Short mmCIF file of C-alpha atoms in Angstrom, two decimals:
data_model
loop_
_atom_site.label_atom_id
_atom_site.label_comp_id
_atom_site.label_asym_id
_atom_site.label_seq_id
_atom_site.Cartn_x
_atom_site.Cartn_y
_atom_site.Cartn_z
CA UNK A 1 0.20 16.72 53.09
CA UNK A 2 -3.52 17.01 51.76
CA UNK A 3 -2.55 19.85 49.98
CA UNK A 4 0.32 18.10 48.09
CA UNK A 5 -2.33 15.15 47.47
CA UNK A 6 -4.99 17.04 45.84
CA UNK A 7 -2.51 19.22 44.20
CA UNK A 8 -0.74 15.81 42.81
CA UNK A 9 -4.56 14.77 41.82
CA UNK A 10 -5.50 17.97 39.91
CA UNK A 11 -2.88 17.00 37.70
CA UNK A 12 -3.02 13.77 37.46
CA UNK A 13 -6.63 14.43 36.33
CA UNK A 14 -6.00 17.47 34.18
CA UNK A 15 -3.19 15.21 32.57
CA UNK A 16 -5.54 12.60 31.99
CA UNK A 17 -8.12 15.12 30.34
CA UNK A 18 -5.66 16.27 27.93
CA UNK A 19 -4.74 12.73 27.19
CA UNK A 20 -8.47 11.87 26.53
CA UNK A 21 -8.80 14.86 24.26
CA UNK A 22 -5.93 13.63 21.94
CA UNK A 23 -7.58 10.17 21.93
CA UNK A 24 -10.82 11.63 20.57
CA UNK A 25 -8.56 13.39 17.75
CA UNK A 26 -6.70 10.30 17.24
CA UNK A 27 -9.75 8.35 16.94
CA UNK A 28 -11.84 10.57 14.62
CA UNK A 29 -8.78 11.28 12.77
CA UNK A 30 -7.85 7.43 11.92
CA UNK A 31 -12.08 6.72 10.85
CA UNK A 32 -11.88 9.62 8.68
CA UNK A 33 -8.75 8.83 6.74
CA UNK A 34 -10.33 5.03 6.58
CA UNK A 35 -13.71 6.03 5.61
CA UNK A 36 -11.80 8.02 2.54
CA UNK A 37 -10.73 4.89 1.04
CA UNK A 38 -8.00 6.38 -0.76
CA UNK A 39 -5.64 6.99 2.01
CA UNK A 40 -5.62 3.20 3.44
CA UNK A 41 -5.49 2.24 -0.48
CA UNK A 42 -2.49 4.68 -1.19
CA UNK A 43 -0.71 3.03 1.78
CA UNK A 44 -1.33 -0.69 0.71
CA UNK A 45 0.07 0.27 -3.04
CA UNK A 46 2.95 2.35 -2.56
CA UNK A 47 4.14 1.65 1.39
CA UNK A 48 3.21 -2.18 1.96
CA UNK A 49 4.01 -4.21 -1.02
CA UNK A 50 6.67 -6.69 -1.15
CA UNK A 51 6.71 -6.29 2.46
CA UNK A 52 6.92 -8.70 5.21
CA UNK A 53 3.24 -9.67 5.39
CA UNK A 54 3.02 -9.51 2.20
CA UNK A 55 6.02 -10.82 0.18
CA UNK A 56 6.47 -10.80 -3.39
CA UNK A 57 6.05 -14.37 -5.00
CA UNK A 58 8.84 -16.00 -6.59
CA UNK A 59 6.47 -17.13 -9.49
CA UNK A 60 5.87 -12.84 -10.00
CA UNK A 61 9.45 -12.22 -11.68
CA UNK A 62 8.07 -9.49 -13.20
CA UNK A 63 5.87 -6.78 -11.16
CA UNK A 64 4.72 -4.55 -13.73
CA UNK A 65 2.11 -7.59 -14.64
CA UNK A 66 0.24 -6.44 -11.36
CA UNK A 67 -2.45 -4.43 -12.01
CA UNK A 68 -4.42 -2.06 -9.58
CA UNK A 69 -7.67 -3.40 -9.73
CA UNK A 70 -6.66 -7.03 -9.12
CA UNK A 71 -5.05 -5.56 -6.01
CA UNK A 72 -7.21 -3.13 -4.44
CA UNK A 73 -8.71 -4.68 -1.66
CA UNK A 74 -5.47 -6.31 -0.57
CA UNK A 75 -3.92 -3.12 -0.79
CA UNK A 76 -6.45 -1.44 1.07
CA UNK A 77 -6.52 -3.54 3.75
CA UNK A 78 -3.27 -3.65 3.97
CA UNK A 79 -3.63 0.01 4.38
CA UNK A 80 -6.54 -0.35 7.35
CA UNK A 81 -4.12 -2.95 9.48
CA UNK A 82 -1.71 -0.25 9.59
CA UNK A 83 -4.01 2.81 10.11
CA UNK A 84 -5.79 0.74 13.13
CA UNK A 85 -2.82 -0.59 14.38
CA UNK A 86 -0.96 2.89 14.67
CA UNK A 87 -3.92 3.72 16.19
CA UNK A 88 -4.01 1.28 18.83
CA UNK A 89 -0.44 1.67 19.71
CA UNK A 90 -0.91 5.35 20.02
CA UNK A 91 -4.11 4.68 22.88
CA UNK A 92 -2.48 2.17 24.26
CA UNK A 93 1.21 3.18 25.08
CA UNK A 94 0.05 6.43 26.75
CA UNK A 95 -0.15 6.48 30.57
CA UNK A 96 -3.46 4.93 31.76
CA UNK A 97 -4.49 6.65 34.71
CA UNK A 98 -8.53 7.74 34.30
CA UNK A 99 -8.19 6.85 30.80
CA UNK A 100 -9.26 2.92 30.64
CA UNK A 101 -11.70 3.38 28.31
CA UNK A 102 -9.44 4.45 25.97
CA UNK A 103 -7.16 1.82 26.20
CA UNK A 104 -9.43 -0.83 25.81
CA UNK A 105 -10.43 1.08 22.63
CA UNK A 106 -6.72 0.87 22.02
CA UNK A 107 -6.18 -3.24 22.40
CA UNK A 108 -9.72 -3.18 20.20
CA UNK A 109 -8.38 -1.31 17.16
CA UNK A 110 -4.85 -3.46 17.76
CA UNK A 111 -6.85 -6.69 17.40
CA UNK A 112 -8.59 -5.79 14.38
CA UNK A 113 -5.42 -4.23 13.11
CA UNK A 114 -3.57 -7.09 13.67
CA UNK A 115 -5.76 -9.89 13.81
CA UNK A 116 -8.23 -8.86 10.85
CA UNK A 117 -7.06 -6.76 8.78
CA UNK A 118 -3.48 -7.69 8.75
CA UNK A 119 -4.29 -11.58 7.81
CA UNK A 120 -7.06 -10.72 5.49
CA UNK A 121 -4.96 -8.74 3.49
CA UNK A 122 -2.08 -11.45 3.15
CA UNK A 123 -4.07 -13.73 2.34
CA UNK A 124 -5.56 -11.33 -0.69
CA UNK A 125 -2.02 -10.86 -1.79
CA UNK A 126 -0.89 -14.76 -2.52
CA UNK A 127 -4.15 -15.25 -4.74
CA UNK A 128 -3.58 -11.84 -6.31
CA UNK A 129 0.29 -12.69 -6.64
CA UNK A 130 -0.96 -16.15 -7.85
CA UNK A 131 -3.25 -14.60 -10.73
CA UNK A 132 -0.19 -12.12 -11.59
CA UNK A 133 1.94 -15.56 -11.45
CA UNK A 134 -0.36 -17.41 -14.30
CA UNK A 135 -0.71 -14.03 -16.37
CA UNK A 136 2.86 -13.63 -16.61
CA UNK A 137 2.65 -17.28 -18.37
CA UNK A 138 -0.46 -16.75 -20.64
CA UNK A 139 -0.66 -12.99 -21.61
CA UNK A 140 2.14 -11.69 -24.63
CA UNK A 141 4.96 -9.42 -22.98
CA UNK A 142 4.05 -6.04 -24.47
CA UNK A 143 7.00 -5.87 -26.26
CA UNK A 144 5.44 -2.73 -28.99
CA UNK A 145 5.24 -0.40 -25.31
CA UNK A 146 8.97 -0.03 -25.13
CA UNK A 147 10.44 -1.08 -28.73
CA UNK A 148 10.14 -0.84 -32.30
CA UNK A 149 8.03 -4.19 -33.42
CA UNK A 150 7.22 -5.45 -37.34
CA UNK A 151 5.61 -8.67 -36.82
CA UNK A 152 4.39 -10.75 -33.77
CA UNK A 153 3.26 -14.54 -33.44
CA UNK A 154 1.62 -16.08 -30.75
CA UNK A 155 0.98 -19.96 -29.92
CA UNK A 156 -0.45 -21.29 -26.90
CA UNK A 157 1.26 -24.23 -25.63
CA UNK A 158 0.83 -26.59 -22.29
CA UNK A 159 -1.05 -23.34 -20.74
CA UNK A 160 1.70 -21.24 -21.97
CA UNK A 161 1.66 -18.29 -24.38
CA UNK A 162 4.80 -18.85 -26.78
CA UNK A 163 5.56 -15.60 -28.57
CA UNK A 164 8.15 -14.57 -31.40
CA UNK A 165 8.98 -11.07 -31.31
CA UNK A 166 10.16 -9.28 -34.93
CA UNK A 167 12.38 -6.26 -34.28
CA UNK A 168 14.57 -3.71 -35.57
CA UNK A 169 17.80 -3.19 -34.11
CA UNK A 170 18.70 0.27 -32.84
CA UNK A 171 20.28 2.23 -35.29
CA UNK A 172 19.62 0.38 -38.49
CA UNK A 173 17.79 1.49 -41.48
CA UNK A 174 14.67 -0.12 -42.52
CA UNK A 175 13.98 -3.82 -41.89
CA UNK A 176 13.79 -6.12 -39.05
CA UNK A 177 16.60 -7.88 -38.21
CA UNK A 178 16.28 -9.58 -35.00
CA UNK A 179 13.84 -12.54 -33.43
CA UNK A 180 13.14 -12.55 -30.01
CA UNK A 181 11.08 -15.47 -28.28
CA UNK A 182 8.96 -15.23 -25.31
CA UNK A 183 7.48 -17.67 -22.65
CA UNK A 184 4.82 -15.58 -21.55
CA UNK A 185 6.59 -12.63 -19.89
CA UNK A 186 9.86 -14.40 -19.83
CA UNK A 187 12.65 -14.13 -22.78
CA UNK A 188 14.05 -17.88 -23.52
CA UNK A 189 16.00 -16.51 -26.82
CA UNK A 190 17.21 -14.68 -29.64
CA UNK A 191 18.53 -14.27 -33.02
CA UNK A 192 20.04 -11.93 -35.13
CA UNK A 193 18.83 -12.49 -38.66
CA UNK A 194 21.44 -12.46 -42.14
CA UNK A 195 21.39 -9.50 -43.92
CA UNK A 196 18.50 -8.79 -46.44
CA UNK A 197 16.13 -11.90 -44.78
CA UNK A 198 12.67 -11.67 -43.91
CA UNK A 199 11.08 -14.26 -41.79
CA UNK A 200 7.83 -15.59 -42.79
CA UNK A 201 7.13 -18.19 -40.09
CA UNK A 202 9.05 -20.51 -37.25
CA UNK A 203 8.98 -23.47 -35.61
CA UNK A 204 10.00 -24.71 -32.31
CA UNK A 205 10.89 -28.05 -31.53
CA UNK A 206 10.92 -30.24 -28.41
CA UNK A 207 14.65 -30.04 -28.33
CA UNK A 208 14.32 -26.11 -27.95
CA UNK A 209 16.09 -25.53 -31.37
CA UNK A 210 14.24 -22.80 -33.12
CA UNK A 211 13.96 -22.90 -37.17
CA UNK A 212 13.31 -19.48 -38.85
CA UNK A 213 12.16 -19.79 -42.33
CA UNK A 214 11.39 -17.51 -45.32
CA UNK A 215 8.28 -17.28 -47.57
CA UNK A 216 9.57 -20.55 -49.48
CA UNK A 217 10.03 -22.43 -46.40
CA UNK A 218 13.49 -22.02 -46.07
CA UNK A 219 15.53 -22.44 -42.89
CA UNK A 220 17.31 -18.70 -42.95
CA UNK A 221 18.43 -19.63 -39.56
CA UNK A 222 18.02 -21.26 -36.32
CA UNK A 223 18.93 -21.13 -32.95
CA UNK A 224 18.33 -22.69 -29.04
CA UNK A 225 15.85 -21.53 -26.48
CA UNK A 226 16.62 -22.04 -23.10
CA UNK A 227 13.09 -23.26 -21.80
CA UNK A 228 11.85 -25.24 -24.71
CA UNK A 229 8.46 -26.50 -24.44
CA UNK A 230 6.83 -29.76 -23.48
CA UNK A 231 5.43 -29.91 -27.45
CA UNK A 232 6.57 -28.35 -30.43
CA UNK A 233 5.07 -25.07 -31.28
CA UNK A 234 5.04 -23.47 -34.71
CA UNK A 235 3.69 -20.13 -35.68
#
């Protein structure tokens, strides 16, 4: 019977020994990869957005507005609650015989995880979603990134940028032939213009009825905007 007992406590120790081993890898491992920077960063920005702790905003219709550096430290945060969590799961749901040390290392690096991290970062994201939100309103869609552009005007209106877009249709031959307006970020309408007319200048009323005109004040055409704003804007 002794014999069975130490023979069950030789393993039960050299069990433990290996287990305390891995911890020390585990441990060293997880500072490492947090001390980098990068690693807990390239989690945030490509794993952890739009996740459950950190939701995209419904005011953020459009996420290419976000920009890296207004995001960094919620994304690398973001990145450290996971890191520290993982780790804490990993010292924690391992057996704990002679290894109690360990495990209160574990429920340590869960709280921080968890309780730090974690809420530090979401609370990051809604102001950085909420300065995404505003730029989406007052910075001109880059319109000239993805299509052909002759002529742009901007107004600023009630805190919004207004912006009327000049383009060419794809396929024609010289000329711009189509109007597009913008709310910020956000399309509110368009118009195709009449053959051989060149718009000089626009104005949009309170109604939302947009009036294109030509170089002697002309109306060439007009159309409706969707989202017409609080005061007529002209450009």
């Amino acid at each position: 019977m002794a014999n069975d007992f130490d023979a069950r406590l030789r393993d039960v120790r050299a069990s433990a020994a290996r287990h305390r081993s891995a911890d020390v890898v585990l441990i060293v491992l997880t500072l490492l990869l947090s001390a980098t920077v990068l690693v807990p960063w390239l989690l945030g920005r490509f794993l952890l957005r739009d996740t459950l702790f950190r939701p995209e905003a419904s005011s953020v219709f459009d996420i290419a507005i976000r920009k890296n550096g207004t995001y960094f430290l919620s994304d690398w945060t973001a990145g450290l609650a996971v890191l520290f969590v993982f780790l804490g799961l990993a010292l924690v749901l391992r057996p704990w015989s002679l290894r109690i040390g360990r495990v209160v290392f574990g429920f340590l690096f869960l709280a921080v995880g968890a309780g730090v991290f974690g809420p530090v970062s979401s609370h990051l994201w809604s102001l950085d979603e909420h300065v995404s939100a505003d730029r989406l309103r007052t910075t001109a869609y880059p319109w000239s990134d993805t299509k052909y552009e002759c002529d742009e005007q901007e107004a600023m209106f009630s805190g919004d940028l207004w912006q009327a877009h000049t383009a060419r249709t794809e396929g024609l031959d010289g000329g711009c032939d189509r109007i597009v307006v913008y709310k910020g970020w956000e399309p509110v309408g368009w118009a195709q213009l009449p053959h051989g007319k060149t718009e000089s200048s626009l104005v949009i009323q309170n109604n939302g009825l947009v009036q294109v005109k030509d170089d002697n004040g002309h109306v060439i055409t007009s159309f409706a905007i969707w989202k017409p704003p609080i005061q007529g804007a002209s450009g």
